[in-house]
Short mmCIF file of C-alpha atoms in Angstrom, two decimals:
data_model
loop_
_atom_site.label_atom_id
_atom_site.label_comp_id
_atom_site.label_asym_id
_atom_site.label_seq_id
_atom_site.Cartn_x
_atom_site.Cartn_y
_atom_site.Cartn_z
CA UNK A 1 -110.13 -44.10 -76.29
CA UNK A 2 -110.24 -47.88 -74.61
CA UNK A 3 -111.45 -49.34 -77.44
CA UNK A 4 -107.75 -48.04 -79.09
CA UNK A 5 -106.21 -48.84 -76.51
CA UNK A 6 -105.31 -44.96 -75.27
CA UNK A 7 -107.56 -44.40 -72.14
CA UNK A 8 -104.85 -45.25 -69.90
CA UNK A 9 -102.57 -42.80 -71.22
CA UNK A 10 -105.32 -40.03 -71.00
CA UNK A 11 -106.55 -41.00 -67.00
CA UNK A 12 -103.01 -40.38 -66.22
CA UNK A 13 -102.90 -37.14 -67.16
CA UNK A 14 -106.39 -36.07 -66.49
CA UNK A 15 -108.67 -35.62 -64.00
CA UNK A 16 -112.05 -37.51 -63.94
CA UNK A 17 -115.56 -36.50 -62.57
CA UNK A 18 -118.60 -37.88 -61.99
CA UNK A 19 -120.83 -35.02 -62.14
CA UNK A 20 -124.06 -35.86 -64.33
CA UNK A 21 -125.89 -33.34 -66.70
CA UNK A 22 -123.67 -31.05 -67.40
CA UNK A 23 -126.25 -28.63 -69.46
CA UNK A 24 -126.52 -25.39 -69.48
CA UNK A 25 -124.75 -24.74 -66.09
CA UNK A 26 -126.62 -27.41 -64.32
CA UNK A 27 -124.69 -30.32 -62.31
CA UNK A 28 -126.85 -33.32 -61.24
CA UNK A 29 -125.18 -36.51 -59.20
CA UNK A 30 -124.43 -39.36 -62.07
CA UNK A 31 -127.30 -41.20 -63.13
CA UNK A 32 -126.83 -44.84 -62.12
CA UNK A 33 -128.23 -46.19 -65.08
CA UNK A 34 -125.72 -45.23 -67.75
CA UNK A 35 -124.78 -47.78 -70.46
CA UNK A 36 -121.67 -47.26 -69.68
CA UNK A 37 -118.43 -49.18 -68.10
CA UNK A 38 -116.61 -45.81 -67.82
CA UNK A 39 -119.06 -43.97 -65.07
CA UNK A 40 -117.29 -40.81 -65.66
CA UNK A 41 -116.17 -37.96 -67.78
CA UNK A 42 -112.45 -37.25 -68.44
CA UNK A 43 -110.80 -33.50 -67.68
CA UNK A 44 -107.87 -33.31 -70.09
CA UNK A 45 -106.45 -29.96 -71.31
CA UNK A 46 -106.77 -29.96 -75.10
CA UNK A 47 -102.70 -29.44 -75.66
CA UNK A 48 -102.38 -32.89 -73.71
CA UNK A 49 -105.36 -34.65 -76.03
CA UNK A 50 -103.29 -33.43 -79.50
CA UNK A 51 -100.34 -34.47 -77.71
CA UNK A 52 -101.13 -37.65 -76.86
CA UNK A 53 -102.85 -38.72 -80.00
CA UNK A 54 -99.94 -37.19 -82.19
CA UNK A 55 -97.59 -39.67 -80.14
CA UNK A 56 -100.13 -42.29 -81.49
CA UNK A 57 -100.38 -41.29 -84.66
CA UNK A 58 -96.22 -41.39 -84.71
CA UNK A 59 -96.20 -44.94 -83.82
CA UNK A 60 -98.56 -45.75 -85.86
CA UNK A 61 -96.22 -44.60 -89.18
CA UNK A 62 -98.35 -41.54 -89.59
CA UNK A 63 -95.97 -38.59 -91.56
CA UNK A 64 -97.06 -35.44 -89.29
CA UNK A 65 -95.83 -32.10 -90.95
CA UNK A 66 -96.40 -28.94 -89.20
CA UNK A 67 -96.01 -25.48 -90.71
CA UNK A 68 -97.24 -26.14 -94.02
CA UNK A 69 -99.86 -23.72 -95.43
CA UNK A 70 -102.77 -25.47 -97.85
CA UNK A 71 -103.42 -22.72 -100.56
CA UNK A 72 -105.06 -25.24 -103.27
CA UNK A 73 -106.92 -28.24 -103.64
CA UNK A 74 -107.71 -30.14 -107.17
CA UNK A 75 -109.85 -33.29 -107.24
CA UNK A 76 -109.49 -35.65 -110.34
CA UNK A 77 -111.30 -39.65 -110.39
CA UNK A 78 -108.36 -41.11 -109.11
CA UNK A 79 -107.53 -38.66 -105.87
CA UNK A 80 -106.84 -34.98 -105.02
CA UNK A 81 -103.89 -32.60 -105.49
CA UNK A 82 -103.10 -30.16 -102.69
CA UNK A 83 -101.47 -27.56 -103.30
CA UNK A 84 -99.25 -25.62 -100.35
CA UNK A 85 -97.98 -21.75 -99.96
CA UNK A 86 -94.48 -22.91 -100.70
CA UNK A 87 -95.35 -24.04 -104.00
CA UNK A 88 -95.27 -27.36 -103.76
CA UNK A 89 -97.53 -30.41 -103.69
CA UNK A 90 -98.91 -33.57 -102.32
CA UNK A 91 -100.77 -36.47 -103.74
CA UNK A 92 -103.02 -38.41 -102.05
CA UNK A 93 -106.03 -40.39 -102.46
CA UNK A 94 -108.73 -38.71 -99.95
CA UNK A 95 -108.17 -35.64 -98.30
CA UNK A 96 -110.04 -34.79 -94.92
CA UNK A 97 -110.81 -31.96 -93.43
CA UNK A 98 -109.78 -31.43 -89.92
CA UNK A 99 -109.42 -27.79 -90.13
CA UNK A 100 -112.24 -26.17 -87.87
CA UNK A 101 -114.93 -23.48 -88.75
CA UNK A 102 -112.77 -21.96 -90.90
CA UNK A 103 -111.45 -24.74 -92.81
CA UNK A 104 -109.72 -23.80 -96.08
CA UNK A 105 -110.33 -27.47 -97.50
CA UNK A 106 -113.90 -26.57 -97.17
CA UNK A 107 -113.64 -23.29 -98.60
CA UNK A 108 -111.52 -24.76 -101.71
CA UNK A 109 -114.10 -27.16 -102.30
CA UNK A 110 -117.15 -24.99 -102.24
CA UNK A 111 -118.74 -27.01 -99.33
CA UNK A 112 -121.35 -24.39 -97.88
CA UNK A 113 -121.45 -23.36 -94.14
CA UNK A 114 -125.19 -22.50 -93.50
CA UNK A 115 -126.48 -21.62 -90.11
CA UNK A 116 -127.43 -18.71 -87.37
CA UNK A 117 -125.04 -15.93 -86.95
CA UNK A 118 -123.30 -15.30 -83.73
CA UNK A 119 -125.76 -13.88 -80.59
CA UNK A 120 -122.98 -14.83 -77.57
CA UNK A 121 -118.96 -14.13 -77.63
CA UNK A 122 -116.87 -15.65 -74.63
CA UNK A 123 -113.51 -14.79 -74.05
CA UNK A 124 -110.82 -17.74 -73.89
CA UNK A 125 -107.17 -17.42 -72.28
CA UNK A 126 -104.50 -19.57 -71.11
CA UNK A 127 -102.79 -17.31 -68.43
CA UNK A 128 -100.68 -16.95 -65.28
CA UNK A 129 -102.41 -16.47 -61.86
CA UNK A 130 -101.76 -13.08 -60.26
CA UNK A 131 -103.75 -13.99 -56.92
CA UNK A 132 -103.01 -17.05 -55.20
CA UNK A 133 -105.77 -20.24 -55.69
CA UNK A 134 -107.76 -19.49 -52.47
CA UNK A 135 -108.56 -16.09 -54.20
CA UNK A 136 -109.39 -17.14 -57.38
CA UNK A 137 -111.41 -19.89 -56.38
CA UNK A 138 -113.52 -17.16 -53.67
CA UNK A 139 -114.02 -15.06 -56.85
CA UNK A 140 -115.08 -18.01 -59.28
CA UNK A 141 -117.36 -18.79 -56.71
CA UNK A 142 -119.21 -15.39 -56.35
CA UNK A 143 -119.10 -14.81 -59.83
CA UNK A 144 -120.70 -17.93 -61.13
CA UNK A 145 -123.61 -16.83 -58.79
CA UNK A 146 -124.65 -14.39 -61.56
CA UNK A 147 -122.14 -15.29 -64.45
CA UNK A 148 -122.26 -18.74 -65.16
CA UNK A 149 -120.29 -18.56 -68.80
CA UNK A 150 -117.43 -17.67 -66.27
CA UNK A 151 -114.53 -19.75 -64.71
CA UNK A 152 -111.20 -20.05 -64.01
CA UNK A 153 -109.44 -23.59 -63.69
CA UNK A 154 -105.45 -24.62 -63.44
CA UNK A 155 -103.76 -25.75 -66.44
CA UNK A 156 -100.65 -27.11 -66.98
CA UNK A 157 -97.20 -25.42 -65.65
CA UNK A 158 -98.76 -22.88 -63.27
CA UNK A 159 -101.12 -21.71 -66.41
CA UNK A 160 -105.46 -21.24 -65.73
CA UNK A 161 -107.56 -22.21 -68.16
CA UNK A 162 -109.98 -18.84 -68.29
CA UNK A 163 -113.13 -18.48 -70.10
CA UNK A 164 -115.55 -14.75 -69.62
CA UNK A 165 -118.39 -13.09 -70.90
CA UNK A 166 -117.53 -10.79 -73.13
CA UNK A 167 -119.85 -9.13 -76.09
CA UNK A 168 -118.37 -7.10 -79.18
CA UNK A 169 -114.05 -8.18 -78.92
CA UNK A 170 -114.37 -9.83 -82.33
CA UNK A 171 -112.73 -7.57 -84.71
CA UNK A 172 -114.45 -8.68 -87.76
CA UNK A 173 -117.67 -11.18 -87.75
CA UNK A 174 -117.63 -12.00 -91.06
CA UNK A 175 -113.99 -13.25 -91.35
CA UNK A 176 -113.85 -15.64 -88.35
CA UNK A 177 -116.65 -18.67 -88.94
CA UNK A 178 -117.44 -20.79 -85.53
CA UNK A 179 -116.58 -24.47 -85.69
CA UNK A 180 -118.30 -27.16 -87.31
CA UNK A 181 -121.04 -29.38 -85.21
CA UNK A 182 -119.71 -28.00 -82.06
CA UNK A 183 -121.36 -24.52 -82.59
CA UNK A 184 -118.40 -22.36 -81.98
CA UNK A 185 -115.63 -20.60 -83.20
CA UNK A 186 -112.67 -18.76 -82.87
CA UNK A 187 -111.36 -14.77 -82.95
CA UNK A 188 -108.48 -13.06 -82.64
CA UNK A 189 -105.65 -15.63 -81.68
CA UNK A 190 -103.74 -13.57 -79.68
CA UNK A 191 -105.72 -11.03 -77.80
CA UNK A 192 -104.29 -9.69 -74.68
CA UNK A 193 -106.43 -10.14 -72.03
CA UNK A 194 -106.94 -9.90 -68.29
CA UNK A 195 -109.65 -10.79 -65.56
CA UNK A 196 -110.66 -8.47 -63.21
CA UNK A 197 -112.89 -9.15 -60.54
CA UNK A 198 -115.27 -5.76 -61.04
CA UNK A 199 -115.42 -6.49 -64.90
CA UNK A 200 -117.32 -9.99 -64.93
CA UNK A 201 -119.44 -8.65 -61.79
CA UNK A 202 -117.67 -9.59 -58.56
CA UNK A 203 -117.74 -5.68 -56.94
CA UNK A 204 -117.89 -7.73 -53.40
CA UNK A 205 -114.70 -9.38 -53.63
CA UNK A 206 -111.94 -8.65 -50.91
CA UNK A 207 -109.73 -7.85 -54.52
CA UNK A 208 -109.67 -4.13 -55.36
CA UNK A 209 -111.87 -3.50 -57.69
CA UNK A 210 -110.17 -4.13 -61.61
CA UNK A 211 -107.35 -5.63 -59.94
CA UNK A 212 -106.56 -8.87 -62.60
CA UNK A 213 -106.45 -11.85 -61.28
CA UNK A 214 -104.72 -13.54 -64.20
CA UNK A 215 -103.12 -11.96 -67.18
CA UNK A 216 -102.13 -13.48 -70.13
CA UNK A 217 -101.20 -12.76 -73.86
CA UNK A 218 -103.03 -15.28 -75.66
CA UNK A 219 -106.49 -15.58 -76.25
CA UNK A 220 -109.53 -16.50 -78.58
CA UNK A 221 -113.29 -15.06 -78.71
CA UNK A 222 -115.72 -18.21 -79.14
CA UNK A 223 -118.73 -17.27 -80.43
CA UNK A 224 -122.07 -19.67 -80.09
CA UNK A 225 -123.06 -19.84 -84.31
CA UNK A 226 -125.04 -22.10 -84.75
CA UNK A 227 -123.62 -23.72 -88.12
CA UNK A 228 -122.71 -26.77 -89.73
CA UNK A 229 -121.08 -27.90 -93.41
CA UNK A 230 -123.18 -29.72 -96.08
CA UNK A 231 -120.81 -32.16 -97.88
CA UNK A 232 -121.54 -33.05 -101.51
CA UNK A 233 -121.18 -36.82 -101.75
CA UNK A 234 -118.91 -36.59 -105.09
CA UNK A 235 -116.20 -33.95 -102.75
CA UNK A 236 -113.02 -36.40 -101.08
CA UNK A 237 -113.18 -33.71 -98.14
CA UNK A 238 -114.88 -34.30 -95.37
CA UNK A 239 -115.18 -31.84 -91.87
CA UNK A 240 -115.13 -33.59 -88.73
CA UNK A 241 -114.40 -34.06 -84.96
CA UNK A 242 -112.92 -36.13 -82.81
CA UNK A 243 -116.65 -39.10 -82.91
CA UNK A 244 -116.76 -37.91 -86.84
CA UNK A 245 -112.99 -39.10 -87.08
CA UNK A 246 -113.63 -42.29 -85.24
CA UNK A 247 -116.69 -43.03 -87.52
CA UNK A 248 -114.85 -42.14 -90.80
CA UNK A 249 -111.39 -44.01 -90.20
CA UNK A 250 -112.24 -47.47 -90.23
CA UNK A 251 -114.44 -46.16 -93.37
CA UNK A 252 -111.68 -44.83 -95.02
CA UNK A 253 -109.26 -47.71 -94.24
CA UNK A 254 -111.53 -50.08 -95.89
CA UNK A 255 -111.80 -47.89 -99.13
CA UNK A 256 -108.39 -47.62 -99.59
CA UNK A 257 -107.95 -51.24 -98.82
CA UNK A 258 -109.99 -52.46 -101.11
CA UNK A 259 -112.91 -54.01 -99.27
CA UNK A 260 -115.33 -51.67 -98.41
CA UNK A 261 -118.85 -51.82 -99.50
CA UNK A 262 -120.67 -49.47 -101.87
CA UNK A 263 -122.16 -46.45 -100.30
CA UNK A 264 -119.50 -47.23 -96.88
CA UNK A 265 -117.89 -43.83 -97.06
CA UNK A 266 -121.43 -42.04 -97.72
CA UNK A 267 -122.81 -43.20 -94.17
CA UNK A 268 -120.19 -41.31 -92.82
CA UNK A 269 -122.05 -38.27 -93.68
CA UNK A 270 -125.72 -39.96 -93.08
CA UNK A 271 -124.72 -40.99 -89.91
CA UNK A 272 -122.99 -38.34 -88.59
CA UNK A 273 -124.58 -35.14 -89.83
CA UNK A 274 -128.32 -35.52 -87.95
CA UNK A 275 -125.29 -35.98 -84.98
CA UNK A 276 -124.27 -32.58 -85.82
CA UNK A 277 -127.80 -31.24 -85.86
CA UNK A 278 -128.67 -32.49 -82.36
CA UNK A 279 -125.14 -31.19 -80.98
CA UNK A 280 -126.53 -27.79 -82.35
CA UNK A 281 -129.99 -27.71 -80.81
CA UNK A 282 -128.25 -28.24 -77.58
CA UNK A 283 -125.73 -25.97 -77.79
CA UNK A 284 -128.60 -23.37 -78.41
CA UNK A 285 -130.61 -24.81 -75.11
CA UNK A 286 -127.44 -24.45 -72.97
CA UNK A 287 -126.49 -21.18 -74.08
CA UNK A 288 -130.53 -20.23 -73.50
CA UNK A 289 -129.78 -21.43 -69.64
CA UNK A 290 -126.58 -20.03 -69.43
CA UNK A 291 -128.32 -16.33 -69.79
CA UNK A 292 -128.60 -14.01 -67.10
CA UNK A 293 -132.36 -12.25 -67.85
CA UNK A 294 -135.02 -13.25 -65.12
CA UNK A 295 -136.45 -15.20 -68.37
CA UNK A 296 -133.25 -17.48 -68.49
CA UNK A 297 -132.85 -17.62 -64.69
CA UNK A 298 -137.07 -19.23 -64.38
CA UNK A 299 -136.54 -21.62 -67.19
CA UNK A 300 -132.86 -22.82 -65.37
CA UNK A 301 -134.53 -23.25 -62.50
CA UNK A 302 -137.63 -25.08 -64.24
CA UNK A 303 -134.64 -26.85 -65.61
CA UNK A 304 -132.82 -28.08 -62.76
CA UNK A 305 -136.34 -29.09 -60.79
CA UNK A 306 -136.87 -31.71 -63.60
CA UNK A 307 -133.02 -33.16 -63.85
CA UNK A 308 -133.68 -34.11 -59.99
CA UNK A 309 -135.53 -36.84 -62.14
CA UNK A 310 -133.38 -39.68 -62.73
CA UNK A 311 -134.71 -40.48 -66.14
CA UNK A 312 -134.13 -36.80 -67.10
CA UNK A 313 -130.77 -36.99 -65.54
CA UNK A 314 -129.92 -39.75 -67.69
CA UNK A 315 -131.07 -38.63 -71.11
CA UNK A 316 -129.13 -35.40 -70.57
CA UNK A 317 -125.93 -36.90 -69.68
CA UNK A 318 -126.17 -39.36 -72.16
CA UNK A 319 -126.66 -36.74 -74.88
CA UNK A 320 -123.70 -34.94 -73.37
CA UNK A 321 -121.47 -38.01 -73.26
CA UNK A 322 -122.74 -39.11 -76.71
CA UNK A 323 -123.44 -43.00 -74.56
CA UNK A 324 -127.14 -42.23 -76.60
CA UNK A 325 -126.07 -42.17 -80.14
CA UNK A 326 -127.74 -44.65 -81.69
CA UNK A 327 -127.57 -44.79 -85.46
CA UNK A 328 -130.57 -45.61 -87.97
CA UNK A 329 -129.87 -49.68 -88.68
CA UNK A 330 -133.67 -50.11 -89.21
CA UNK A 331 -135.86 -51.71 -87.07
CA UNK A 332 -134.49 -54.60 -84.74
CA UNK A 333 -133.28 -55.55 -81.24
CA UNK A 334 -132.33 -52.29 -78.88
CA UNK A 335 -128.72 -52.34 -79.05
CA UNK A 336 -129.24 -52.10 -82.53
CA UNK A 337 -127.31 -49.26 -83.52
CA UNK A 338 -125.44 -48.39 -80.36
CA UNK A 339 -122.12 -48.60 -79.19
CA UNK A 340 -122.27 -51.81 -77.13
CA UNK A 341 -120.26 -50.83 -73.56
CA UNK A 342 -116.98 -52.72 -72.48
CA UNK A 343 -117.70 -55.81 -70.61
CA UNK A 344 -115.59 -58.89 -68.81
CA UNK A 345 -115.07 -62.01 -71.58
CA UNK A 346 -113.54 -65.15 -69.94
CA UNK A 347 -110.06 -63.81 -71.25
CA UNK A 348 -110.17 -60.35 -71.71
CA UNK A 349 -112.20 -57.72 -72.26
CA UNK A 350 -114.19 -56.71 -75.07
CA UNK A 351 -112.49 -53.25 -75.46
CA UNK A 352 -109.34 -54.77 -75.26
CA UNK A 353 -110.10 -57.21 -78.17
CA UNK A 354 -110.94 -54.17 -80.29
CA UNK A 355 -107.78 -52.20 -80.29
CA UNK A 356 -106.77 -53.42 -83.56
CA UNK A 357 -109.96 -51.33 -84.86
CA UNK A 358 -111.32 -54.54 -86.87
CA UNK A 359 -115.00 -55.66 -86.18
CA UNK A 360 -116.16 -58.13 -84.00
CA UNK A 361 -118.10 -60.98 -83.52
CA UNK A 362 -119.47 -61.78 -80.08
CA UNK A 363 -121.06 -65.17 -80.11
CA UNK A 364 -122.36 -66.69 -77.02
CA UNK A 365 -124.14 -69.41 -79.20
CA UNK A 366 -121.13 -70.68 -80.38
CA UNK A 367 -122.56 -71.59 -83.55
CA UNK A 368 -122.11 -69.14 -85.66
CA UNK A 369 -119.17 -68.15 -87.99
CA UNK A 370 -117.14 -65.11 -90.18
CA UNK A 371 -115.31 -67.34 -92.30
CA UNK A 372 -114.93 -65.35 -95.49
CA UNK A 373 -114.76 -62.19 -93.51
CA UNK A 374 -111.93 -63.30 -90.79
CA UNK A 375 -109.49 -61.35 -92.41
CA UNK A 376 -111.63 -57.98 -91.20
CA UNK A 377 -113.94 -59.85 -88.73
CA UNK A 378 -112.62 -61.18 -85.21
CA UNK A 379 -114.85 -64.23 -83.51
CA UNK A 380 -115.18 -64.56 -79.90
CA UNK A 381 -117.11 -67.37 -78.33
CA UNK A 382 -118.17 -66.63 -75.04
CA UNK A 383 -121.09 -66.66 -72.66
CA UNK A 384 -121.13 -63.40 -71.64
CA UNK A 385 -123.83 -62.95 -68.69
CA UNK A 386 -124.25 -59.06 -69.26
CA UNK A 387 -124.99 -59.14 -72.70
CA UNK A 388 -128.88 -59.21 -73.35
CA UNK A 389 -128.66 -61.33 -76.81
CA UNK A 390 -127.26 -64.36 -78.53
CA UNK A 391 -124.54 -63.07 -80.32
CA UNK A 392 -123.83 -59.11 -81.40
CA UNK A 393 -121.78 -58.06 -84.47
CA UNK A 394 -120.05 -55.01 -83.98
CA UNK A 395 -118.33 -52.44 -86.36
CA UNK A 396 -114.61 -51.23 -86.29
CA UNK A 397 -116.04 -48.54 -83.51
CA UNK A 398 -118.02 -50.54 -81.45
CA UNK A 399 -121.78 -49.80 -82.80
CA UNK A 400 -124.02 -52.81 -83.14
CA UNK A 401 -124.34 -53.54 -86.81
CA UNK A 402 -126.25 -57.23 -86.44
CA UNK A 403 -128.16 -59.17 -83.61
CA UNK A 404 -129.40 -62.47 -83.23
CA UNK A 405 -128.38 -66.25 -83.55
CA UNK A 406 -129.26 -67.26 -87.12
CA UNK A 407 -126.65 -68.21 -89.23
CA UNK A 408 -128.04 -67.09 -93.32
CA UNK A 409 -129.48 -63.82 -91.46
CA UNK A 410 -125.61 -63.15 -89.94
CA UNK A 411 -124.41 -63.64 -93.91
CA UNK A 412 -126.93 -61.22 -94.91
CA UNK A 413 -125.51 -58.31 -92.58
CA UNK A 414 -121.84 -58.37 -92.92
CA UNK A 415 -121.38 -57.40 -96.47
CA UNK A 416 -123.34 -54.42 -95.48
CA UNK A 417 -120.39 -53.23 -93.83
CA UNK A 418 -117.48 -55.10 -94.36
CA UNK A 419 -117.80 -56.51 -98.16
CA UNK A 420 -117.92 -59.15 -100.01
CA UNK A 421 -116.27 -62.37 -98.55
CA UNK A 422 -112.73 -63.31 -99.23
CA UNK A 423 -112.14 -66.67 -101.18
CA UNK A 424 -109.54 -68.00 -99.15
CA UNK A 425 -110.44 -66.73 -96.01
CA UNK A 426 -113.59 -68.49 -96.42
CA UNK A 427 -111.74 -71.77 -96.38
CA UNK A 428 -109.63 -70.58 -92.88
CA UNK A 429 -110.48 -70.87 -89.09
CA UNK A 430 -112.22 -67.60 -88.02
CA UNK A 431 -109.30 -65.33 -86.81
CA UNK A 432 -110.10 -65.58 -82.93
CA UNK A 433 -112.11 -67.92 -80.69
CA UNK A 434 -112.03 -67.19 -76.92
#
């Protein structure tokens, strides 16, 4: 979100944390050592995220239509027909798919959906409070003791977030898919629900016994499947989340502009699927811990006893926080793959110098160049103390694509990922020197 330029308008509606781990029920104080300049995690309810980036999307010119039901989808060399339940239709060159676990755009394209079926449901609900917040917070406290899928947190307008244990409320398995690298999925939309204190195993609270404590008529049953789509390179549909969107759209922007490189849009999928696969295998840890059978309770504790290790501490909430993807550049310096963290410049700071979602040079030789690529590629001269190499080149979301200080070996990297070199840019200044 900072390196968009949107972080601002999230911390103002959100609550932060610095609570490390995060797995499987298990908090742990923040590691100190995480490559990060944001030493926290963000709170926002998910109708302020959508929100929020919708606004952005609006300013940015993007045509938002709501309402409109995709019932067919034809590919041809040149781009893809969609077809909607009103009968009519829209042209465009790539179509993505942003649709969840049950996407119709990978349905209409065939893409297969393998993976485990559900073992865990859990109740979600956005409902009003019939206690008062000293209550529910006594009864989230004792329940969590034995029940740690369970919580209840304020939402916007008066509304709690609630999430419970609940086995067997889907009403049909086969029809509702979980979500994509995420490992869940979705149920009924609208089940009415309610909490009650004796139901999720609280039988010593001061609230009668099946007394609600919140009530509310809409609801979904998440469900931890352990699944994710397998895209066919030729297919303009692609599944994705919010880091799979952030990889892909400076992708896609350069293939419809022109410029990108062969095989660009195809590391979308490279990169981001083994992504998916480790998401996955620690969704199926946590849920492991998250069980209440003396076998789950040993290996949580087991669990816990080694995240007092500050190395441990820090691989988990770097998984978590996705600060450890690194992506396979080949062999080279450390930061080699990752996304580099924000620092000061003389001027700015980096994240700041990103927003326009172009790549970067950062030189603190002040001998090297992008000329030929300054029309994609910013150049910043500075000697930046924090960073551990002569000069980085980073990609339109901040992972480190190139590191070092040679000149022919710089000219070697960048039409990996941003093309072959304009004529006439190669004659201009590069486009930014700090």
């Amino acid at each position: 979100m900072d390196q968009r330029g949107l972080l601002d308008r999230f911390l103002a509606l959100s609550d932060t944390f610095q609570v490390g781990g995060l797995f499987g029920g298990i908090t742990k104080p923040w590691p100190d050592r995480l490559d990060t300049a944001h030493p926290y995690g963000v709170a926002t309810p998910q109708p302020v995220t959508e929100r929020l980036l919708a606004e952005r999307a609006v300013e940015l010119g993007t045509d938002i239509r709501r309402g409109f039901e995709v019932v067919g989808l034809r590919q041809a060399e040149d781009g893809v027909t969609v077809g909607l339940a009103d009968g009519s239709q829209l042209r465009a060159r790539y179509v993505v798919g942003c649709d969840g676990g049950r996407s119709t755009v990978r349905k209409l394209l065939g893409v297969g959906f393998p993976g485990e079926p559900a073992t865990v449901e859990t109740l979600l609900g956005e409902m009003a409070a019939s206690e008062d917040p000293a209550t529910i917070a006594a009864v989230v406290e004792e329940v969590r003791k034995t029940q740690l899928r369970f919580g209840v947190s304020p939402g916007e307008n008066g509304v709690y977030r609630v999430v419970v244990p609940a086995d067997g409320v889907a009403e049909d398995r086969a029809a509702h898919r979980p979500s994509t690298s995420s490992g869940g999925g979705y149920g009924p939309s609208r089940a009415p629900t309610s909490v009650c204190t004796r139901r999720v195993g609280c039988p010593g609270s001061a609230t009668p016994p099946d007394r609600p404590i919140a009530t509310g008529s809409t609801g979904s049953c998440w469900r931890a499947t352990r699944r994710t789509s397998i895209r066919r390179p030729a297919d303009r549909g692609l599944n994705l989340g919010v880091q799979d969107a952030f990889n892909l759209g400076w992708k896609l922007a350069a293939t419809v502009n022109g410029w990108a490189p062969g095989g660009l849009l195809d590391s979308y999928h490279s990169e981001r699927h083994p992504v998916g696969a480790r998401v996955i295998a620690n969704t199926r840890a946590q849920i492991t811990l998250l069980g209440t059978d003396p076998g789950a309770t040993a290996l949580r504790e087991l669990f816990s006893t080694l995240m007092d290790f500050e190395e441990v501490n820090t691989y988990v909430t770097e998984m978590i926080t996705a600060v450890g993807i690194r992506y396979d550049f080949g062999e080279g310096h450390d930061l080699l793959g990752r996304r580099l963290r924000d620092m000061q410049l003389k001027q700015s700071r980096l994240y700041e110098l990103m927003h326009t979602g172009r790549g970067l040079l950062l030189d603190r030789t002040g001998r090297l160049s992008v000329a030929g690529w300054a029309d994609r590629v910013d150049y910043v001269i500075d000697a930046v103390a924090e960073l551990d190499a002569p000069a980085v080149l980073l990609r339109p979301d901040g992972h480190v694509a190139w590191v070092g200080d040679d000149q022919e070996d710089l000219l070697g990297k960048l039409p990996r990922w941003f093309g072959t070199p304009h004529p006439r840019a190669a004659n201009t200044l590069d486009s930014q020197v700090t």
